[in-house]
CSV table of C-alpha atoms in Angstrom, one decimal:
chain,number,residue,atom,x,y,z
A,1,MET,CA,-0.5,39.8,-15.4
A,2,ASP,CA,0.4,43.5,-15.4
A,3,LEU,CA,3.9,44.7,-16.2
A,4,THR,CA,4.7,45.6,-12.6
A,5,THR,CA,4.1,42.1,-11.5
A,6,PHE,CA,6.0,40.7,-14.5
A,7,TRP,CA,9.0,42.8,-13.6
A,8,PHE,CA,8.8,41.9,-9.9
A,9,ILE,CA,8.9,38.2,-11.0
A,10,THR,CA,11.7,38.9,-13.5
A,11,ILE,CA,13.9,40.6,-10.8
A,12,ALA,CA,13.2,37.6,-8.5
A,13,VAL,CA,14.4,35.3,-11.3
A,14,LEU,CA,17.5,37.4,-11.8
A,15,TRP,CA,18.3,37.1,-8.1
A,16,VAL,CA,17.8,33.3,-8.3
A,17,GLY,CA,20.3,33.1,-11.2
A,18,TYR,CA,22.8,35.3,-9.3
A,19,LEU,CA,22.7,33.5,-6.0
A,20,VAL,CA,22.6,30.0,-7.5
A,21,LEU,CA,25.6,30.7,-9.8
A,22,GLU,CA,27.6,33.1,-7.7
A,23,GLY,CA,26.7,31.0,-4.6
A,24,PHE,CA,29.0,28.2,-5.6
A,25,ASP,CA,31.7,30.8,-6.5
A,26,PHE,CA,31.5,32.2,-3.0
A,27,GLY,CA,31.6,28.6,-1.7
A,28,VAL,CA,34.7,27.7,-3.6
A,29,GLY,CA,36.4,30.9,-2.5
A,30,MET,CA,35.7,30.1,1.1
A,31,LEU,CA,37.0,26.6,0.7
A,32,MET,CA,40.4,28.1,-0.3
A,33,ALA,CA,41.0,28.5,3.4
A,34,VAL,CA,40.1,25.0,4.6
A,35,LEU,CA,40.0,22.5,1.8
A,36,ALA,CA,43.2,22.8,-0.2
A,37,LYS,CA,46.5,21.5,1.4
A,38,ASN,CA,48.9,23.1,-1.1
A,39,ASP,CA,49.3,25.6,-3.9
A,40,LYS,CA,48.4,23.0,-6.6
A,41,GLU,CA,45.1,22.2,-4.9
A,42,ARG,CA,44.3,25.9,-4.5
A,43,ARG,CA,44.9,26.3,-8.2
A,44,VAL,CA,42.6,23.4,-8.9
A,45,LEU,CA,39.8,25.1,-6.8
A,46,LEU,CA,40.3,28.4,-8.7
A,47,ASN,CA,40.3,26.6,-12.1
A,48,THR,CA,36.9,25.1,-11.3
A,49,ILE,CA,35.3,28.6,-11.3
A,50,GLY,CA,37.9,30.3,-13.5
A,51,PRO,CA,36.0,30.2,-16.8
A,52,VAL,CA,32.6,31.2,-15.3
A,53,TRP,CA,32.9,33.4,-12.2
A,54,ASP,CA,32.9,36.7,-13.9
A,55,GLY,CA,30.0,35.7,-16.1
A,56,ASN,CA,28.0,34.8,-13.0
A,57,GLU,CA,28.4,38.3,-11.7
A,58,VAL,CA,26.5,39.6,-14.8
A,59,TRP,CA,23.3,38.4,-13.1
A,60,LEU,CA,23.8,40.9,-10.3
A,61,LEU,CA,24.5,43.8,-12.7
A,62,VAL,CA,21.3,43.0,-14.6
A,63,ALA,CA,19.3,42.6,-11.4
A,64,GLY,CA,20.5,46.0,-10.2
A,65,GLY,CA,19.8,47.6,-13.6
A,66,ALA,CA,16.4,46.1,-13.8
A,67,THR,CA,15.5,47.3,-10.3
A,68,PHE,CA,16.7,50.9,-11.2
A,69,ALA,CA,14.6,51.0,-14.4
A,70,ALA,CA,11.5,49.1,-13.3
A,71,PHE,CA,11.2,50.3,-9.7
A,72,PRO,CA,13.2,53.5,-9.2
A,73,GLU,CA,11.7,54.2,-5.8
A,74,TRP,CA,12.7,50.8,-4.6
A,75,TYR,CA,16.2,51.3,-6.0
A,76,ALA,CA,16.6,54.7,-4.4
A,77,THR,CA,15.4,53.7,-0.9
A,78,LEU,CA,17.3,50.4,-1.0
A,79,PHE,CA,20.7,51.9,-2.0
A,80,SER,CA,20.4,54.8,0.3
A,81,GLY,CA,19.2,52.9,3.3
A,82,PHE,CA,21.5,49.9,2.8
A,83,TYR,CA,24.4,52.0,1.7
A,84,LEU,CA,27.0,50.6,4.2
A,85,PRO,CA,26.3,46.9,3.7
A,86,LEU,CA,26.1,47.3,-0.1
A,87,PHE,CA,29.3,49.2,0.0
A,88,LEU,CA,31.0,46.4,2.0
A,89,ILE,CA,29.7,43.9,-0.5
A,90,LEU,CA,31.0,45.9,-3.4
A,91,LEU,CA,34.4,46.3,-1.7
A,92,ALA,CA,34.6,42.6,-0.9
A,93,LEU,CA,33.8,41.7,-4.6
A,94,ILE,CA,36.5,44.1,-5.8
A,95,VAL,CA,39.0,42.5,-3.4
A,96,ARG,CA,38.0,39.1,-4.6
A,97,ILE,CA,38.5,40.1,-8.2
A,98,ILE,CA,42.0,41.4,-7.4
A,99,GLY,CA,42.9,38.2,-5.6
A,100,ILE,CA,41.7,36.0,-8.5
A,101,GLU,CA,43.1,38.1,-11.4
A,102,PHE,CA,46.5,38.9,-9.8
A,103,ARG,CA,47.3,35.6,-8.0
A,104,SER,CA,49.2,34.2,-10.9
A,105,LYS,CA,51.2,37.3,-11.7
A,106,ARG,CA,53.9,36.5,-9.2
A,107,ASP,CA,55.4,33.2,-8.0
A,108,GLU,CA,56.3,34.3,-4.4
A,109,PRO,CA,54.4,32.2,-1.8
A,110,SER,CA,53.7,35.3,0.3
A,111,TRP,CA,52.1,37.1,-2.7
A,112,ARG,CA,49.8,34.1,-3.4
A,113,MET,CA,49.0,33.8,0.3
A,114,ARG,CA,47.8,37.4,0.4
A,115,CYS,CA,45.8,36.9,-2.8
A,116,ASP,CA,44.2,33.8,-1.3
A,117,ALA,CA,43.3,35.8,1.8
A,118,ALA,CA,41.7,38.4,-0.5
A,119,ILE,CA,39.6,35.7,-2.2
A,120,VAL,CA,38.4,34.2,1.1
A,121,PHE,CA,37.5,37.7,2.4
A,122,GLY,CA,35.8,38.6,-0.8
A,123,SER,CA,33.7,35.4,-0.7
A,124,VAL,CA,32.7,35.3,3.0
A,125,VAL,CA,31.5,38.9,3.3
A,126,PRO,CA,29.0,38.9,0.4
A,127,ALA,CA,27.8,35.4,1.3
A,128,LEU,CA,26.9,36.7,4.7
A,129,LEU,CA,25.7,40.2,3.9
A,130,TRP,CA,23.4,39.2,1.0
A,131,GLY,CA,21.5,37.0,3.4
A,132,VAL,CA,21.3,39.8,6.0
A,133,ALA,CA,20.1,42.2,3.3
A,134,LEU,CA,17.4,40.0,1.8
A,135,ALA,CA,16.1,38.9,5.1
A,136,ASN,CA,15.7,42.5,6.3
A,137,ILE,CA,14.0,43.5,3.0
A,138,VAL,CA,11.4,40.8,3.4
A,139,ARG,CA,10.7,41.3,7.1
A,140,GLY,CA,10.5,45.1,6.8
A,141,VAL,CA,12.7,48.1,7.7
A,142,PRO,CA,12.0,51.5,9.1
A,143,ILE,CA,10.7,53.6,6.2
A,144,ASP,CA,8.9,56.9,6.8
A,145,ALA,CA,6.0,58.5,4.9
A,146,ASP,CA,8.5,59.9,2.3
A,147,HIS,CA,9.7,56.4,1.5
A,148,GLU,CA,13.1,57.1,3.1
A,149,TYR,CA,15.0,54.7,5.2
A,150,VAL,CA,15.3,56.2,8.7
A,151,GLY,CA,17.2,53.4,10.5
A,152,GLY,CA,20.9,52.8,10.8
A,153,PHE,CA,23.3,50.0,9.9
A,154,PHE,CA,22.8,48.2,13.2
A,155,ASN,CA,19.1,48.0,12.7
A,156,LEU,CA,19.9,45.5,10.0
A,157,LEU,CA,21.9,43.3,12.4
A,158,ASN,CA,18.8,41.9,14.1
A,159,PRO,CA,18.3,38.2,15.0
A,160,TYR,CA,16.3,37.4,11.9
A,161,GLY,CA,18.7,39.3,9.5
A,162,LEU,CA,21.7,37.6,11.1
A,163,LEU,CA,20.1,34.2,10.8
A,164,GLY,CA,19.4,34.9,7.1
A,165,GLY,CA,23.1,35.7,6.7
A,166,LEU,CA,24.2,32.5,8.4
A,167,VAL,CA,21.9,30.5,6.2
A,168,THR,CA,23.3,31.9,3.0
A,169,LEU,CA,26.9,31.7,4.3
A,170,SER,CA,26.6,28.0,5.2
A,171,VAL,CA,24.4,26.9,2.3
A,172,PHE,CA,26.8,28.6,-0.2
A,173,LEU,CA,29.7,26.8,1.4
A,174,VAL,CA,27.9,23.4,0.9
A,175,HIS,CA,26.9,24.5,-2.6
A,176,GLY,CA,30.6,25.3,-3.4
A,177,ALA,CA,31.8,22.0,-1.9
A,178,PHE,CA,29.4,20.0,-4.0
A,179,PHE,CA,30.4,22.0,-7.0
A,180,VAL,CA,34.1,21.1,-6.3
A,181,GLY,CA,33.0,17.4,-6.0
A,182,LEU,CA,31.3,17.7,-9.4
A,183,LYS,CA,34.3,19.4,-11.1
A,184,THR,CA,37.3,17.6,-9.6
A,185,VAL,CA,38.8,14.1,-9.2
A,186,GLY,CA,41.0,12.5,-6.6
A,187,GLU,CA,41.5,13.4,-3.0
A,188,ILE,CA,40.3,17.0,-3.3
A,189,ARG,CA,37.0,15.7,-4.5
A,190,GLU,CA,36.6,13.3,-1.6
A,191,ARG,CA,37.5,16.0,1.0
A,192,ALA,CA,35.1,18.5,-0.6
A,193,ILE,CA,32.2,16.1,-0.4
A,194,ALA,CA,33.1,15.1,3.2
A,195,LEU,CA,33.3,18.7,4.3
A,196,GLY,CA,30.1,19.6,2.4
A,197,LEU,CA,28.2,16.9,4.3
A,198,LYS,CA,29.6,18.1,7.7
A,199,VAL,CA,28.7,21.7,7.0
A,200,GLY,CA,25.4,20.6,5.5
A,201,VAL,CA,24.2,19.4,8.8
A,202,VAL,CA,24.6,22.9,10.3
A,203,ALA,CA,23.3,24.6,7.2
A,204,GLY,CA,20.2,22.4,7.1
A,205,ALA,CA,19.4,23.2,10.8
A,206,LEU,CA,19.8,26.9,10.1
A,207,ALA,CA,17.7,26.7,7.0
A,208,VAL,CA,14.9,24.9,8.8
A,209,ALA,CA,14.9,27.6,11.6
A,210,PHE,CA,14.9,30.4,9.0
A,211,VAL,CA,12.1,28.9,6.9
A,212,VAL,CA,10.0,28.3,10.0
A,213,TRP,CA,10.6,31.8,11.3
A,214,THR,CA,9.7,33.2,7.8
A,215,GLY,CA,6.6,31.1,7.6
A,216,PHE,CA,5.3,32.3,11.0
A,217,ASP,CA,6.3,35.9,10.2
A,218,GLN,CA,4.6,36.0,6.8
A,219,GLY,CA,1.7,33.8,7.6
A,220,SER,CA,1.3,32.7,4.0
A,221,LEU,CA,0.5,29.2,2.9
A,222,ALA,CA,2.6,29.7,-0.3
A,223,VAL,CA,5.6,30.7,1.9
A,224,TRP,CA,5.2,27.5,4.0
A,225,ILE,CA,4.9,25.3,0.9
A,226,LEU,CA,8.0,26.9,-0.8
A,227,GLY,CA,9.9,26.7,2.5
A,228,ALA,CA,9.2,23.0,2.9
A,229,LEU,CA,10.3,22.4,-0.7
A,230,THR,CA,13.5,24.4,0.0
A,231,VAL,CA,14.4,22.1,2.9
A,232,SER,CA,13.4,19.0,0.9
A,233,ALA,CA,15.6,19.9,-2.0
A,234,PHE,CA,18.5,20.5,0.3
A,235,LEU,CA,18.0,17.1,1.9
A,236,VAL,CA,17.9,15.5,-1.5
A,237,GLY,CA,21.2,17.1,-2.3
A,238,MET,CA,22.7,15.8,0.9
A,239,ALA,CA,21.4,12.3,0.3
A,240,SER,CA,22.7,12.4,-3.2
A,241,ALA,CA,26.2,13.4,-2.0
A,242,VAL,CA,26.2,10.5,0.5
A,243,ALA,CA,25.3,8.2,-2.5
A,244,GLY,CA,28.1,9.5,-4.6
A,245,ARG,CA,25.8,11.2,-7.1
A,246,ASP,CA,27.8,14.4,-7.5
A,247,GLY,CA,25.5,16.0,-10.2
A,248,ARG,CA,22.3,15.4,-8.2
A,249,ALA,CA,24.0,16.7,-5.0
A,250,PHE,CA,24.9,20.0,-6.7
A,251,ALA,CA,21.5,20.2,-8.4
A,252,GLY,CA,19.9,19.7,-5.0
A,253,THR,CA,21.6,22.6,-3.4
A,254,ALA,CA,21.1,24.7,-6.5
A,255,VAL,CA,17.3,24.0,-6.4
A,256,ALA,CA,17.3,24.7,-2.6
A,257,ILE,CA,18.9,28.1,-3.1
A,258,ALA,CA,16.4,28.9,-5.9
A,259,LEU,CA,13.4,27.9,-3.8
A,260,LEU,CA,14.8,29.9,-0.8
A,261,VAL,CA,14.9,33.0,-3.0
A,262,ALA,CA,11.4,32.2,-4.3
A,263,THR,CA,10.2,31.8,-0.7
A,264,LEU,CA,11.5,35.3,0.2
A,265,PHE,CA,10.1,37.1,-2.8
A,266,THR,CA,6.7,35.3,-2.4
A,267,GLY,CA,6.6,36.6,1.2
A,268,LEU,CA,7.6,40.0,0.0
A,269,PHE,CA,4.9,40.4,-2.8
A,270,PRO,CA,3.1,42.8,-3.4
A,271,ASP,CA,5.5,44.9,-1.4
A,272,VAL,CA,9.0,45.5,-2.7
A,273,MET,CA,10.2,47.1,0.6
A,274,PRO,CA,7.8,46.9,3.6
A,275,SER,CA,7.9,49.6,6.2
A,276,SER,CA,8.2,48.4,9.8
A,277,LEU,CA,6.8,51.7,11.0
A,278,ASP,CA,3.5,51.8,9.1
A,279,ALA,CA,2.2,49.4,6.4
A,280,ALA,CA,0.8,52.4,4.5
A,281,TRP,CA,4.4,53.7,4.1
A,282,SER,CA,5.6,50.5,2.4
A,283,LEU,CA,7.0,50.5,-1.1
A,284,THR,CA,4.9,48.3,-3.4
A,285,THR,CA,5.0,47.1,-7.0
A,286,THR,CA,2.5,49.9,-7.7
A,287,ASN,CA,3.8,53.0,-6.0
A,288,ALA,CA,7.5,52.2,-6.7
A,289,ALA,CA,7.2,51.4,-10.4
A,290,SER,CA,8.2,53.3,-13.5
A,291,THR,CA,5.7,54.5,-16.1
A,292,PRO,CA,3.9,51.8,-18.2
A,293,TYR,CA,5.8,53.1,-21.3
A,294,THR,CA,9.2,52.5,-19.6
A,295,LEU,CA,8.1,49.0,-18.6
A,296,LYS,CA,7.0,48.2,-22.1
A,297,ILE,CA,10.4,49.2,-23.6
A,298,MET,CA,12.2,47.2,-20.9
A,299,THR,CA,10.0,44.1,-21.7
A,300,TRP,CA,10.9,44.2,-25.4
A,301,VAL,CA,14.6,44.6,-24.6
A,302,ALA,CA,14.4,41.6,-22.2
A,303,VAL,CA,12.6,39.5,-24.7
A,304,VAL,CA,15.4,40.1,-27.3
A,305,PHE,CA,18.6,39.9,-25.2
A,306,THR,CA,17.8,37.5,-22.3
A,307,PRO,CA,17.9,34.3,-24.5
A,308,ILE,CA,21.2,35.5,-26.0
A,309,VAL,CA,22.8,35.9,-22.6
A,310,ILE,CA,21.4,32.6,-21.3
A,311,GLY,CA,22.5,30.8,-24.4
A,312,TYR,CA,26.0,32.1,-24.3
A,313,GLN,CA,26.4,31.3,-20.6
A,314,SER,CA,25.0,27.8,-21.1
A,315,TRP,CA,27.5,27.2,-23.9
A,316,SER,CA,30.4,28.3,-21.8
A,317,TYR,CA,29.4,25.9,-19.0
A,318,TRP,CA,29.2,23.1,-21.6
A,319,VAL,CA,32.6,23.9,-23.0
A,320,PHE,CA,34.2,23.7,-19.6
A,321,ARG,CA,32.2,20.8,-18.2
A,322,ARG,CA,35.1,18.3,-17.7
A,323,ARG,CA,36.6,17.4,-14.3
A,324,ILE,CA,40.1,18.5,-13.4
A,325,GLY,CA,42.7,17.4,-10.8
A,326,VAL,CA,46.1,18.3,-9.6
A,327,HIS,CA,47.6,16.3,-12.5
A,328,HIS,CA,46.2,18.9,-14.8
A,329,ILE,CA,48.1,21.7,-13.1
A,330,PRO,CA,51.6,22.4,-14.6
A,331,VAL,CA,54.5,22.5,-12.2
């Protein structure tokens, strides 16, 4: 395996980590609008992700940094062509951070209501737009001979891209519901599982449609196999939720998200950004990569620091592993 392929796989793994971990954060944020009945229950929802949500975002920063260093041509074309959707995602993430960090600074109900609205907004927008962006990258966008994006924002809002966005939005909501079921006790847990199962029916149907469309579009046996495994993992998660196996339910949706990302990156390889105008104008792992020397340095840095980051984050999840409920929330 050459270093360009290694870093393509590494970036795919970073996106898997980000979307699996931040996916349930987005799901819990969206549930603030529909699941909690009072302020105590909303505080319970926030406390389920409180110790880990900011650490989960590190995966996005590392994925962006790795793309910039390993494939600068990909980074330049992506961030210039997808400027508006990426700006909206960044804005939504900032709004969500403000809502989470400042919600407890004042006791007025109106203040907390505005913060809750910020959290919901900052969860819905990225959950939708990440799916739109990834779907468009895999299927191809208008890139000219100079490797510049020549389309507009509305080029990204095509049926396939929008379907990808609805898949991530709905699957993240189910993922978040099952995470709440894993982390809470009492009525809020029961309502979360019930809501997750209801939304899961819609999410499963959307996922099947998206996987089938991707399979026909890419025409790859590996894509078909990974797509089938994605749907299977999601169904296992749903069945586990019905059986009251909260851990397996959450693991099922986590594996489904990971396999969905693997499906998309498998369909993308060896391109990193296909051109819908001319295949010869596509960005690939070869023509978009940095120099071999740069990739070697990056590889050694990754070998040293990646285990440290994973170890620390795993330790934090272990420390905050216990379930919580409204009785843990002070008056």
